[in-house]
Short mmCIF file of C-alpha atoms and ligand atoms in Angstrom, two decimals:
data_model
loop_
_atom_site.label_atom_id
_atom_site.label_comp_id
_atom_site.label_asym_id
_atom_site.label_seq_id
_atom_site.Cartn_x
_atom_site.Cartn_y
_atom_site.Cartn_z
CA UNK A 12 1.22 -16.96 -15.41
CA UNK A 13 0.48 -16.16 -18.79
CA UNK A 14 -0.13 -12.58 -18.34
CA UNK A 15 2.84 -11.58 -15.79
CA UNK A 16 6.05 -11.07 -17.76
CA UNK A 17 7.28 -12.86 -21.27
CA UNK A 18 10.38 -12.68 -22.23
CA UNK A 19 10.86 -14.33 -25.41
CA UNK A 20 8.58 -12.23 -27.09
CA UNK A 21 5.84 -14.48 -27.90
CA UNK A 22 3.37 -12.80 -26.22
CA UNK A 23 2.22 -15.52 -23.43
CA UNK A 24 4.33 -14.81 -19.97
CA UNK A 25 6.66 -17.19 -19.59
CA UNK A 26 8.88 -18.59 -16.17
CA UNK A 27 11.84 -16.90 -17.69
CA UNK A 28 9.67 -14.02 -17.59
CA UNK A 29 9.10 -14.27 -13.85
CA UNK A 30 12.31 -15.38 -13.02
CA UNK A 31 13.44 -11.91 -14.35
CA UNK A 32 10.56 -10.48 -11.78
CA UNK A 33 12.08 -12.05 -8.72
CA UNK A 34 14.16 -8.50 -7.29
CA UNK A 35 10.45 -6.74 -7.47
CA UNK A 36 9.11 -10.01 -4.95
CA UNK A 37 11.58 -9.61 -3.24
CA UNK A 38 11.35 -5.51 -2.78
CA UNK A 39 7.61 -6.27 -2.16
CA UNK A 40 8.54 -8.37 0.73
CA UNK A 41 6.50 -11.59 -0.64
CA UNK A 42 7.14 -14.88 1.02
CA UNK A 43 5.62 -17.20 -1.48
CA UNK A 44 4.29 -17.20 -5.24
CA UNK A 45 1.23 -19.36 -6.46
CA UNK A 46 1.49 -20.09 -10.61
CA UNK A 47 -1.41 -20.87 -12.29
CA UNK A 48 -1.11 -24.28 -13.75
CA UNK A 49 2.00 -24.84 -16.04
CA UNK A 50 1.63 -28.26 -17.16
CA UNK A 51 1.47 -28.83 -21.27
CA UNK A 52 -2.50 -27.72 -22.09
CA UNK A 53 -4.52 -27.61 -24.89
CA UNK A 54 -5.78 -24.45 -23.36
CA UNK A 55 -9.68 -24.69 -23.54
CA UNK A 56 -9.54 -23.12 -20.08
CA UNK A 57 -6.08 -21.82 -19.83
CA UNK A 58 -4.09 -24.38 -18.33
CA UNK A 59 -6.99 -25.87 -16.53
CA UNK A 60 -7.24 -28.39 -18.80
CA UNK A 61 -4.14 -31.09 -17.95
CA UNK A 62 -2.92 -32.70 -21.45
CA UNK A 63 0.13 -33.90 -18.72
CA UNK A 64 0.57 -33.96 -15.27
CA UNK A 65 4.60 -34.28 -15.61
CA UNK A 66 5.55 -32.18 -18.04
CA UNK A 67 5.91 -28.26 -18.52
CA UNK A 68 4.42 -26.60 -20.92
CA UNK A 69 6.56 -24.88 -23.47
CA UNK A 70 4.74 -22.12 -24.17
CA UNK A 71 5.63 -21.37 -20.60
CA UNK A 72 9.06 -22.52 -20.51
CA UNK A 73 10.93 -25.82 -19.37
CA UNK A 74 11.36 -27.85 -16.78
CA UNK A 75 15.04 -26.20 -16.29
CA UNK A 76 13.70 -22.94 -16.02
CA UNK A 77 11.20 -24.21 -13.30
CA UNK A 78 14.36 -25.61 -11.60
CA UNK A 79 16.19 -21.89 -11.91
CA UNK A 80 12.76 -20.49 -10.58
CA UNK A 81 12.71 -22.59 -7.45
CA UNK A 82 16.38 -22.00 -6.65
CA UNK A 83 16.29 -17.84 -7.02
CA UNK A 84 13.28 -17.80 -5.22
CA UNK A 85 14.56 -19.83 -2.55
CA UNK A 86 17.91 -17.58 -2.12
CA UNK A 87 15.13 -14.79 -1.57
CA UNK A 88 12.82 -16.79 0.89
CA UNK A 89 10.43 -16.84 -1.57
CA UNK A 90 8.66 -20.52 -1.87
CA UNK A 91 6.92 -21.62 -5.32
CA UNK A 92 3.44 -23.02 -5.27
CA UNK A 93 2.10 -24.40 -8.44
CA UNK A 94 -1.56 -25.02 -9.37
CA UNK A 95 -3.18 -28.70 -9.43
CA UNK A 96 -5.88 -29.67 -11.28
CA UNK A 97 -7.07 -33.03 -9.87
CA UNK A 98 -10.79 -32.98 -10.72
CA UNK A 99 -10.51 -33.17 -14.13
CA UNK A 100 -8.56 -33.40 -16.82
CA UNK A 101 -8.28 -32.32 -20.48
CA UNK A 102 -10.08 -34.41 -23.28
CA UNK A 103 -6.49 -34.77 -25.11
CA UNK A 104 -4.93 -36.29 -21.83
CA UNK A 105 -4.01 -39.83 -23.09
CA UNK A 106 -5.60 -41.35 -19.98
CA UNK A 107 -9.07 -40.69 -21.16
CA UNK A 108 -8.69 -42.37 -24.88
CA UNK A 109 -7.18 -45.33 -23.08
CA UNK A 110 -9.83 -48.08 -22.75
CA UNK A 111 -7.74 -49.63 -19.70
CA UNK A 112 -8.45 -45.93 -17.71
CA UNK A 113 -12.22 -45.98 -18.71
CA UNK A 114 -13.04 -46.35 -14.78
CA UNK A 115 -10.85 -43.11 -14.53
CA UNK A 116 -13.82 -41.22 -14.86
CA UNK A 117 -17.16 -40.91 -14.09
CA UNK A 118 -19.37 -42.36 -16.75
CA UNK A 119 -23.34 -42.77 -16.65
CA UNK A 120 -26.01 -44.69 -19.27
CA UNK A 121 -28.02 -41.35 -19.15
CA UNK A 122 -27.55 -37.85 -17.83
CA UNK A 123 -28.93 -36.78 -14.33
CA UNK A 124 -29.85 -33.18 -13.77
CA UNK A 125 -26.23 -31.51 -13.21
CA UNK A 126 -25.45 -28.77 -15.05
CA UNK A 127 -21.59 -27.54 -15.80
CA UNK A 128 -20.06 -24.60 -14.24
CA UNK A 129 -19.60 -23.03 -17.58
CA UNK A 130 -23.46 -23.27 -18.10
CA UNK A 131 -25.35 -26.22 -19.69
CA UNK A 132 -25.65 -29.86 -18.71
CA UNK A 133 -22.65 -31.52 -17.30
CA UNK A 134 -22.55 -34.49 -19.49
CA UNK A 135 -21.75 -35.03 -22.78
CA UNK A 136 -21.68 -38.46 -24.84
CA UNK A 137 -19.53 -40.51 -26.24
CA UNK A 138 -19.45 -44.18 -27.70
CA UNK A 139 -22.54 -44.60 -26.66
CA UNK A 140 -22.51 -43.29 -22.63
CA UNK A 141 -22.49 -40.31 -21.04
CA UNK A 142 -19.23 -38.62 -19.44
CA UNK A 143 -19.07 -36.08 -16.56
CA UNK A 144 -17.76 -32.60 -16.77
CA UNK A 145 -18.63 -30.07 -14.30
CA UNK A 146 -16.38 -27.69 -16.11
CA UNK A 147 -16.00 -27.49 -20.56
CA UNK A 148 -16.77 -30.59 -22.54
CA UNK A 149 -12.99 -30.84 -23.15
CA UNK A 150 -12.39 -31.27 -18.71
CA UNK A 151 -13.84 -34.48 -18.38
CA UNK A 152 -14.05 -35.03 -14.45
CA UNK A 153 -11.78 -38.11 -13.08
CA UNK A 154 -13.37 -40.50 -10.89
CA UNK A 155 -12.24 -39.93 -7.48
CA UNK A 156 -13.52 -43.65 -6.24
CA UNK A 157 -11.17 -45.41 -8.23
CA UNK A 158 -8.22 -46.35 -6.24
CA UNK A 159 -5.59 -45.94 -9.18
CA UNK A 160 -6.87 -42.34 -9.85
CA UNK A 161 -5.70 -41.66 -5.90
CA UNK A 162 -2.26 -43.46 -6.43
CA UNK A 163 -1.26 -41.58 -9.74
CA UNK A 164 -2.08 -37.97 -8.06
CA UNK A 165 0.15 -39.15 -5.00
CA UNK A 166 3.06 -40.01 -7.38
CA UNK A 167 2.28 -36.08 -9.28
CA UNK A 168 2.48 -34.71 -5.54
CA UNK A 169 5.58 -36.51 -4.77
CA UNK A 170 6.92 -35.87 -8.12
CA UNK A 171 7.02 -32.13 -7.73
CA UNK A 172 7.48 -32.60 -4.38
CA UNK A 173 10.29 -33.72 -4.86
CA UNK A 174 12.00 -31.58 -7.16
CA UNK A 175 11.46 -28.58 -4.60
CA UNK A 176 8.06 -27.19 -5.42
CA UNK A 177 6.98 -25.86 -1.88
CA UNK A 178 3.35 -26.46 -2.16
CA UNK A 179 0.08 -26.85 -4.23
CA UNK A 180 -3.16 -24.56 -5.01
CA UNK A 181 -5.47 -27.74 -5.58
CA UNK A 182 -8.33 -26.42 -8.17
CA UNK A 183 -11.78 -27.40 -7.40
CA UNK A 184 -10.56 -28.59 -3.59
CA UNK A 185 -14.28 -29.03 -2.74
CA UNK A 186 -15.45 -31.05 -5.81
CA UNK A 187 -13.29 -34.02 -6.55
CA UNK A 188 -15.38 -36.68 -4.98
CA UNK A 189 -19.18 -37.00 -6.42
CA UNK A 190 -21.95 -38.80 -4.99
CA UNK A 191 -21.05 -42.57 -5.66
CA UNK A 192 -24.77 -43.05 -6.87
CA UNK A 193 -25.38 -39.76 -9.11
CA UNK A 194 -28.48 -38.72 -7.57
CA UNK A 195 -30.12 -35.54 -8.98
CA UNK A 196 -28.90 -32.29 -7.00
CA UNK A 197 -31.98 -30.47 -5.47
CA UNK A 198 -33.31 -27.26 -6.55
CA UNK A 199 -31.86 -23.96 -5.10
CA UNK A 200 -34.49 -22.19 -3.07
CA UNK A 201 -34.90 -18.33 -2.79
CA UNK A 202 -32.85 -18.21 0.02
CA UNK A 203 -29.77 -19.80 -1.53
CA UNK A 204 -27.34 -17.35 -2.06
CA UNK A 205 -27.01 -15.83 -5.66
CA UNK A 206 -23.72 -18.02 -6.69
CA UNK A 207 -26.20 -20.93 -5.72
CA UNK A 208 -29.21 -19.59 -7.45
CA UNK A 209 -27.04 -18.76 -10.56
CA UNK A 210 -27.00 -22.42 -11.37
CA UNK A 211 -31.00 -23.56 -10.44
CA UNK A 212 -29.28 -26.03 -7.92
CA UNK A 213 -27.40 -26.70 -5.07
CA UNK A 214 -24.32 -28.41 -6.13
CA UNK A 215 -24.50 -31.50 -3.13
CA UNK A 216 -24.27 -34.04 -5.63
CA UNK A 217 -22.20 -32.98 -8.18
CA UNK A 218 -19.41 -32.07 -5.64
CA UNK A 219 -19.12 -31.06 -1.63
CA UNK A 220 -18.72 -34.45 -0.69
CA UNK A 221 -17.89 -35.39 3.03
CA UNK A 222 -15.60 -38.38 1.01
CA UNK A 223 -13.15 -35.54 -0.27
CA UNK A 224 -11.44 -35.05 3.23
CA UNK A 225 -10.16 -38.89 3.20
CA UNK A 226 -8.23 -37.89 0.12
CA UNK A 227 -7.18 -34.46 1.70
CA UNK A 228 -5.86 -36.92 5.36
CA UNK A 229 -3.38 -38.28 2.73
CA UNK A 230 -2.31 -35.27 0.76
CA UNK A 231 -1.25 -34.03 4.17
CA UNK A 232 0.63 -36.95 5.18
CA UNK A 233 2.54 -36.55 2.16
CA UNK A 234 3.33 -33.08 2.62
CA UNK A 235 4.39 -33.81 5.81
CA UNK A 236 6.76 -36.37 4.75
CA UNK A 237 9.19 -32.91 3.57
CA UNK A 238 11.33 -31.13 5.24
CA UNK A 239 9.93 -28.07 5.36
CA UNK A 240 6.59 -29.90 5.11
CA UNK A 241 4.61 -28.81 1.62
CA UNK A 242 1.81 -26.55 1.45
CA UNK A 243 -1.48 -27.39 0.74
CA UNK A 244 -3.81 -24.56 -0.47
CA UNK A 245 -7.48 -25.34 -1.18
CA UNK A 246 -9.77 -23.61 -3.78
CA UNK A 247 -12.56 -24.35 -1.43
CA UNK A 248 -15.41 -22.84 -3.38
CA UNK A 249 -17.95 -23.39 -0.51
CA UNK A 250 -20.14 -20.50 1.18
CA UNK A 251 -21.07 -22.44 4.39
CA UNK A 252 -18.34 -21.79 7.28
CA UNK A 253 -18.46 -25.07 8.75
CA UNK A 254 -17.95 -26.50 5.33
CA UNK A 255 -14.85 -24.18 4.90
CA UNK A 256 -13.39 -24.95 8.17
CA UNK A 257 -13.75 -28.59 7.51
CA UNK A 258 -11.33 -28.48 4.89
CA UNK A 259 -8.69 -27.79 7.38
CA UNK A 260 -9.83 -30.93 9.67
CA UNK A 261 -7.92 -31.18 12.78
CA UNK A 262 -5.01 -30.16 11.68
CA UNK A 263 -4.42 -32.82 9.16
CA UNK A 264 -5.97 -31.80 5.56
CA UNK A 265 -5.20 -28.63 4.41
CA UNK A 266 -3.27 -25.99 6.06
CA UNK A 267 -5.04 -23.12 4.03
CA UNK A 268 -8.11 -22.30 2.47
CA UNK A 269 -9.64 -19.82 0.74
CA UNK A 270 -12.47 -18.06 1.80
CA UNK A 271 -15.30 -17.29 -0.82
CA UNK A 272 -17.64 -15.34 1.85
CA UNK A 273 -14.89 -12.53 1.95
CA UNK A 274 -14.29 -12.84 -2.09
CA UNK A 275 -17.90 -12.81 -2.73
CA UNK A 276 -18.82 -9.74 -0.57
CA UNK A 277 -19.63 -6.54 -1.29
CA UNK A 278 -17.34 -3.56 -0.37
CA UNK A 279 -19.33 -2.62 3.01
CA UNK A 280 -18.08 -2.51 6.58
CA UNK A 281 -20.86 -4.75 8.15
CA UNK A 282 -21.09 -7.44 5.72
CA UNK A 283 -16.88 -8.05 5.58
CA UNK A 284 -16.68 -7.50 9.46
CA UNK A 285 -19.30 -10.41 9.67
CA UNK A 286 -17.39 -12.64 7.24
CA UNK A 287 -14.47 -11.97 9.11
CA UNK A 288 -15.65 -12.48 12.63
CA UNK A 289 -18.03 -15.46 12.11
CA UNK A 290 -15.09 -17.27 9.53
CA UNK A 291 -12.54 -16.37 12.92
CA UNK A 292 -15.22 -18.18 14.90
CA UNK A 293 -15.64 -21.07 12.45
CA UNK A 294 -11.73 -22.30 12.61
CA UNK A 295 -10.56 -24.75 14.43
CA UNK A 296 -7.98 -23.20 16.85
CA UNK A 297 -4.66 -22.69 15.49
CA UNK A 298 -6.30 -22.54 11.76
CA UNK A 299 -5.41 -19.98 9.08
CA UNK A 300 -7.69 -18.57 7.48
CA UNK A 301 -6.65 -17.19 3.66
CA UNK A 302 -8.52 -13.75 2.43
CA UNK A 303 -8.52 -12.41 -0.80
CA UNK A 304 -10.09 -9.90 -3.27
CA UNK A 305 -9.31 -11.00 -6.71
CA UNK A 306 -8.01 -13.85 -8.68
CA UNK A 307 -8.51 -15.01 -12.21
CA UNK A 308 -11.97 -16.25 -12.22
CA UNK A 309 -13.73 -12.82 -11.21
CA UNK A 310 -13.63 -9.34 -11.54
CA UNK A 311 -10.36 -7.52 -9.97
CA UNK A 312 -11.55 -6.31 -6.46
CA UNK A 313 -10.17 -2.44 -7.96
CA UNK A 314 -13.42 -2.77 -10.56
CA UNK A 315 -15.35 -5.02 -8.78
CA UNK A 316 -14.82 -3.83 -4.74
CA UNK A 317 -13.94 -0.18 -5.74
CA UNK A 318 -14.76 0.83 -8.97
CA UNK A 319 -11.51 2.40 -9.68
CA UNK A 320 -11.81 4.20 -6.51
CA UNK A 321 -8.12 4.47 -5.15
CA UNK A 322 -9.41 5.39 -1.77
CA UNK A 323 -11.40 2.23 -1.90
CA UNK A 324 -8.33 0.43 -2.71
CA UNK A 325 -5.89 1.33 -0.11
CA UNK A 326 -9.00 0.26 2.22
CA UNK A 327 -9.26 -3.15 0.31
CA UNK A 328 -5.66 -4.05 0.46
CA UNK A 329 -5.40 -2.67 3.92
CA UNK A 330 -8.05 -4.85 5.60
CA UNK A 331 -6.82 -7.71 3.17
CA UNK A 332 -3.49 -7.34 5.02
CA UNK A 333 -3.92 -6.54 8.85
CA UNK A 334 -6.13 -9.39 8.95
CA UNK A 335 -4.79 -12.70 10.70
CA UNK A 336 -3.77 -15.28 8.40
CA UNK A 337 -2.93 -15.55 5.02
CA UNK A 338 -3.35 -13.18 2.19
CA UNK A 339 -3.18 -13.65 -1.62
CA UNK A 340 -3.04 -10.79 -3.63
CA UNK A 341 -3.36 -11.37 -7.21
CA UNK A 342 -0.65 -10.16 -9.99
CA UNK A 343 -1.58 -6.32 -10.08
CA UNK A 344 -3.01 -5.91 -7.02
CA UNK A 345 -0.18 -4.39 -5.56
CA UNK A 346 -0.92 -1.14 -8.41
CA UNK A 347 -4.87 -1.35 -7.60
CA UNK A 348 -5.01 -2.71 -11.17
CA UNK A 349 -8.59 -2.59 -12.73
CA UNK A 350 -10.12 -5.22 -15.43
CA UNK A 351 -9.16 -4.46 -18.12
CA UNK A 352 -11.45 -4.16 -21.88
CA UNK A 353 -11.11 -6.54 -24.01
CA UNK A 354 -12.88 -6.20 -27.33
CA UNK A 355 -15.56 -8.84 -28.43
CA UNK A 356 -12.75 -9.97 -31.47
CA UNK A 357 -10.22 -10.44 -28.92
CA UNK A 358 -12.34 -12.75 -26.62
CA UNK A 359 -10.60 -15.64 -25.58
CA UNK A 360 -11.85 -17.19 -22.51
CA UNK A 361 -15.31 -19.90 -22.38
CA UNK A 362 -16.45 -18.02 -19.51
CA UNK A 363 -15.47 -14.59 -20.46
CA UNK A 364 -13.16 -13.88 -17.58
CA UNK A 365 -10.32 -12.00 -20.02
CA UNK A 366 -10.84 -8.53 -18.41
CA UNK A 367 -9.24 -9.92 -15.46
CA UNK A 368 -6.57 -11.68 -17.12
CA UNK A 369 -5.08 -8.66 -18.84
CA UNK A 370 -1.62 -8.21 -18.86
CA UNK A 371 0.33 -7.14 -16.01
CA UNK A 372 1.37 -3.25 -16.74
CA UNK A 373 4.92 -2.92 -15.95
CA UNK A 374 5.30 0.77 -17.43
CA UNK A 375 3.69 3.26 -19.54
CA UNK A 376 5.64 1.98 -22.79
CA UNK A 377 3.18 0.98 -25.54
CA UNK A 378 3.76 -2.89 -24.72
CA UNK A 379 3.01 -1.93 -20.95
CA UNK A 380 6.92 -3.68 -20.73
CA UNK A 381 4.79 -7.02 -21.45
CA UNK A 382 5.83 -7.67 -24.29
CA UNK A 383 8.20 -7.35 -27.02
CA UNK A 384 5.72 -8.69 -29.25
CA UNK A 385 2.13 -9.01 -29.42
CA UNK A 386 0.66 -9.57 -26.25
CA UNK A 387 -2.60 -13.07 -26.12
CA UNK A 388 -4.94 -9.95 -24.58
CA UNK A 389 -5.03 -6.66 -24.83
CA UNK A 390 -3.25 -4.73 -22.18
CA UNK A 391 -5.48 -2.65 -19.76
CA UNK A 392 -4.98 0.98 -18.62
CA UNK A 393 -1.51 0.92 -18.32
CA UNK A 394 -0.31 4.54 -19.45
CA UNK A 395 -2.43 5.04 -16.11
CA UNK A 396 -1.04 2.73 -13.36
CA UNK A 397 1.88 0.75 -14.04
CA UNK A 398 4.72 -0.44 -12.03
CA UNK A 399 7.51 1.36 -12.81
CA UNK A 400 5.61 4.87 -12.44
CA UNK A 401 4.32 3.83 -8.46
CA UNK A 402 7.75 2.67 -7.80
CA UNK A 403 9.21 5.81 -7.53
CA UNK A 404 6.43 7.63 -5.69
CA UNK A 405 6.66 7.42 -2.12
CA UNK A 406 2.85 7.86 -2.26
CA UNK A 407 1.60 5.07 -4.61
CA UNK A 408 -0.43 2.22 -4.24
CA UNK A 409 1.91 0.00 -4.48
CA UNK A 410 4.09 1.72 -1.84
CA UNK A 411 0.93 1.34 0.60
CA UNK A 412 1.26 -2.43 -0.53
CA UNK A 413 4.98 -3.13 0.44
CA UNK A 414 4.55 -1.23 4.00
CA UNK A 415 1.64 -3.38 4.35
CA UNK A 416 2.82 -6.53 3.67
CA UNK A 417 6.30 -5.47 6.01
CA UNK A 418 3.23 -4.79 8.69
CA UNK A 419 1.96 -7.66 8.01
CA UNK A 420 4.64 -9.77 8.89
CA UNK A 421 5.06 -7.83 12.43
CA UNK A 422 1.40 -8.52 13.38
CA UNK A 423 0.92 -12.02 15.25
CA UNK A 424 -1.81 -11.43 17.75
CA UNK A 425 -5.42 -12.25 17.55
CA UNK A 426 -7.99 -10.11 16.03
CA UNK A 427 -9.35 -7.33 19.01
CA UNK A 428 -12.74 -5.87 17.32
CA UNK A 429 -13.17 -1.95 18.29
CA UNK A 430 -16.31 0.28 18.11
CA UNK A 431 -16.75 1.86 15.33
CA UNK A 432 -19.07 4.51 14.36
CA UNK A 433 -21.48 3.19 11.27
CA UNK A 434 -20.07 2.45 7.82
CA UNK A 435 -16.43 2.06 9.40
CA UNK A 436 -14.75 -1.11 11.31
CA UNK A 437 -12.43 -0.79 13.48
CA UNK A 438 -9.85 -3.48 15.02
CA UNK A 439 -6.24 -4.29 17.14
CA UNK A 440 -3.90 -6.54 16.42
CA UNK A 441 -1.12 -6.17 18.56
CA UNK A 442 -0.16 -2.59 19.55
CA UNK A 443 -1.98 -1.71 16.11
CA UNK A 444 -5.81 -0.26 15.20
CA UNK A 445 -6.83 -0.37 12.11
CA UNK A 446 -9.41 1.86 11.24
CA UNK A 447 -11.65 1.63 8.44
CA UNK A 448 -13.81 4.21 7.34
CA UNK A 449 -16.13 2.85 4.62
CA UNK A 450 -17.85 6.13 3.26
CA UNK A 451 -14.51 8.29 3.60
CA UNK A 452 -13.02 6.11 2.05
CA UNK A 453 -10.32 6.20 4.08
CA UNK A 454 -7.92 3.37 5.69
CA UNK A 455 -5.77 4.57 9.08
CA UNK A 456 -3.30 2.84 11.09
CA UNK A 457 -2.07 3.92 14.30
CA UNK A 458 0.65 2.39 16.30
CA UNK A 459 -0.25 2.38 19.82
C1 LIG Q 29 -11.13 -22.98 -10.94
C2 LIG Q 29 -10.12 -22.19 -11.68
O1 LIG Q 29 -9.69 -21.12 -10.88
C3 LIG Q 29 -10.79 -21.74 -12.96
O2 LIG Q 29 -10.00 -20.80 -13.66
C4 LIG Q 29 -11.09 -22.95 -13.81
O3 LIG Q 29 -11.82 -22.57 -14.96
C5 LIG Q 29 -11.91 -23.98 -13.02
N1 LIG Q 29 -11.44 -24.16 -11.69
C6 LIG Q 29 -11.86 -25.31 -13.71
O4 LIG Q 29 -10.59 -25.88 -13.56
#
């Protein structure tokens, strides 16, 4: 949100900004936009830190322009997800100096063994006891076994429910609910995948708990209360399919979920044909899975996946989007856009995830078309690969992206695998094959 388009010249993107963005969603051929959160924040971890669950904040615009976003994306058939952030809040939320909301969240005489997210332990004290924060100090984690902590997020649902927001990313999907008894979490073992190993532990305590689907059963039956029912999109940061898959339970928790196998893989044709055929496997039927390469927390799959390879790129973003199910692309995807540098005085983030949050590069203007004024992080390579420049070449990446997603919304069959020679993966969906050719690299499709 911050880093897609401003238009009052401040330098943050703004919803004016985006609503000024709507013709190129609806060139692309989008159907639906996710915002990272836009609620009022003290911004210790960029509008994942709630100061108000109601409210918009101005930096980003108003509660009007939210209104105007809704409606001119809905005269385009584009719907307007926004970002929830219901396992913690921020430290300047008035719920957690209010003694009455002390049972709001989770509090403990002495630290157990968890450790935060951002590195460190996860508890930090206060009058005397301990609070919980798997995230920053200043994201104290709500208590997800008090009763009035459930009520209040069903009101927020309904709240923007109501007022035409077509859905929800829920942050932290898989860690609201923590063991009711803080035990210690138990070592990770050499087998544990590295994102397990990073922290020393496997998270089973701290978060992952069966409980969280109860609360997910409801969230649905709110969402289906509207007409067209609302959208519930997990951040379901779990590596173990049949933990995934549970998040979509039979058809009455979550209609999508990310993936983290596929975002976690490497670039290589037999590891993402595996995540892609045993995740297929792991759904319940009828289930939709949701792929995707990048977001804001880690490096852009065009650095990461591809290393600025563009061949590597069109193969990226064309498996991403002949795959059944969903796909989310993130802002500058489209372009194959690449982290970008940020010097160590122009460091923002806790968890130094700025190179991913550059700016979106509109054109080759100094300001990237940004900005009128001074952009919150530096802009990235865009004299290189911008917007305005691939618009006009019939050859660009982001061509390749719009003819994709237009395929994309053609394809409804299942998922045929092919044989494929080694290093490439081949499939059908419909009359289509997609042919990957991981050492080319090369992407083909050829309409039967
Ligand atoms: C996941 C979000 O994507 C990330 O940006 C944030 O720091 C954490 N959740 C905490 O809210």
């Amino acid at each position: 949100m911050r880093s897609f388009a401003d238009f009052n010249g401040d330098g943050v993107g703004d919803l004016p900004g985006l609503i000024g963005k709507l013709d190129y969603f609806e060139w692309l051929g989008v159907d639906a936009l996710w915002l990272s959160p836009i609620n009022p924040s003290p911004n210790k971890d960029y509008g994942y830190d709630v100061s108000d669950y109601l409210d918009v904040d101005p930096a980003l615009g108003t509660m009007a322009d939210l209104d105007r976003l809704i409606e001119d994306a809905g005269r385009r058939g584009i719907r307007v997800l926004l970002d929830i952030v219901p396992n913690h809040t921020s430290d300047q939320h008035p719920w957690f100096s209010d003694p009455e909301k002390r049972d709001w969240y989770v509090w403990a005489d002495r630290p157990n063994n968890w450790v935060s997210a951002f590195g460190g332990p996860a508890w930090t004290q206060k009058d005397g006891r301990w609070y919980l924060h798997n995230f920053a100090p200043g994201q104290p984690d709500l208590n997800w076994w008090n009763d009035e902590v459930r009520a209040e997020f069903e009101r927020i649902l309904r709240f923007w429910f109501d007022r035409g927001v077509a859905g929800f990313r829920i942050d932290v999907a898989h860690g609201l609910v923590k063991d009711e008894l803080l035990r210690d979490n138990p070592p990770a073992t050499r087998d544990d995948p590295p994102p397990i190993r990073r922290f020393g532990q496997r998270q089973v305590y701290n978060s992952r708990r069966p409980e969280v689907h109860d609360v997910f059963r409801r969230w649905r039956s709110i969402a289906e209360e509207y007409d067209p029912p609302r959208v519930l999109l997990g951040e379901t940061w779990v590596l173990e399919l049949a933990d995934w898959a549970a998040f979509y339970g039979a058809d009455d928790e979550l209609q999508l979920a990310f993936n983290f196998l596929m975002a976690t893989a490497t670039l290589d044709a037999t590891e993402l044909r595996t995540v892609v055929e045993t995740s297929l496997a792991a759904l319940p039927a009828g289930a939709k899975p949701v792929w995707h390469g990048s977001n804001h927390d880690v490096s852009r799959m065009a650095t990461r996946w591809c290393k600025g390879d563009e061949g590597k790129v069109r193969l990226a973003l064309t498996m991403l989007l002949t795959l059944p199910g969903a796909t989310v692309l993130y802002q500058g995807d489209e372009i194959g856009q690449e982290d970008g540098v940020v010097p160590p005085e122009r460091v923002l983030d806790i968890s130094g995830r700025d190179p991913e949050r550059t700016p979106m590069p509109w054109n080759g203007e100094p300001k990237g078309g940004f900005t009128s004024g001074e952009s919150w992080l530096p802009m990235g390579e865009h004299r290189r690969r911008n917007v305005a420049a691939q618009r006009e070449d019939p050859g660009s990446v982001l061509n390749l992206t719009r003819e994709l997603i237009a395929l994309k919304k053609r394809l409804r069959g299942p998922y045929e695998p092919l044989p494929a020679s080694k290093g490439g993966w081949r499939y059908r969906r419909d009359g289509v094959v997609v042919d990957l050719d991981f050492n080319g690299p090369r992407a083909r499709i050829e309409e039967a």
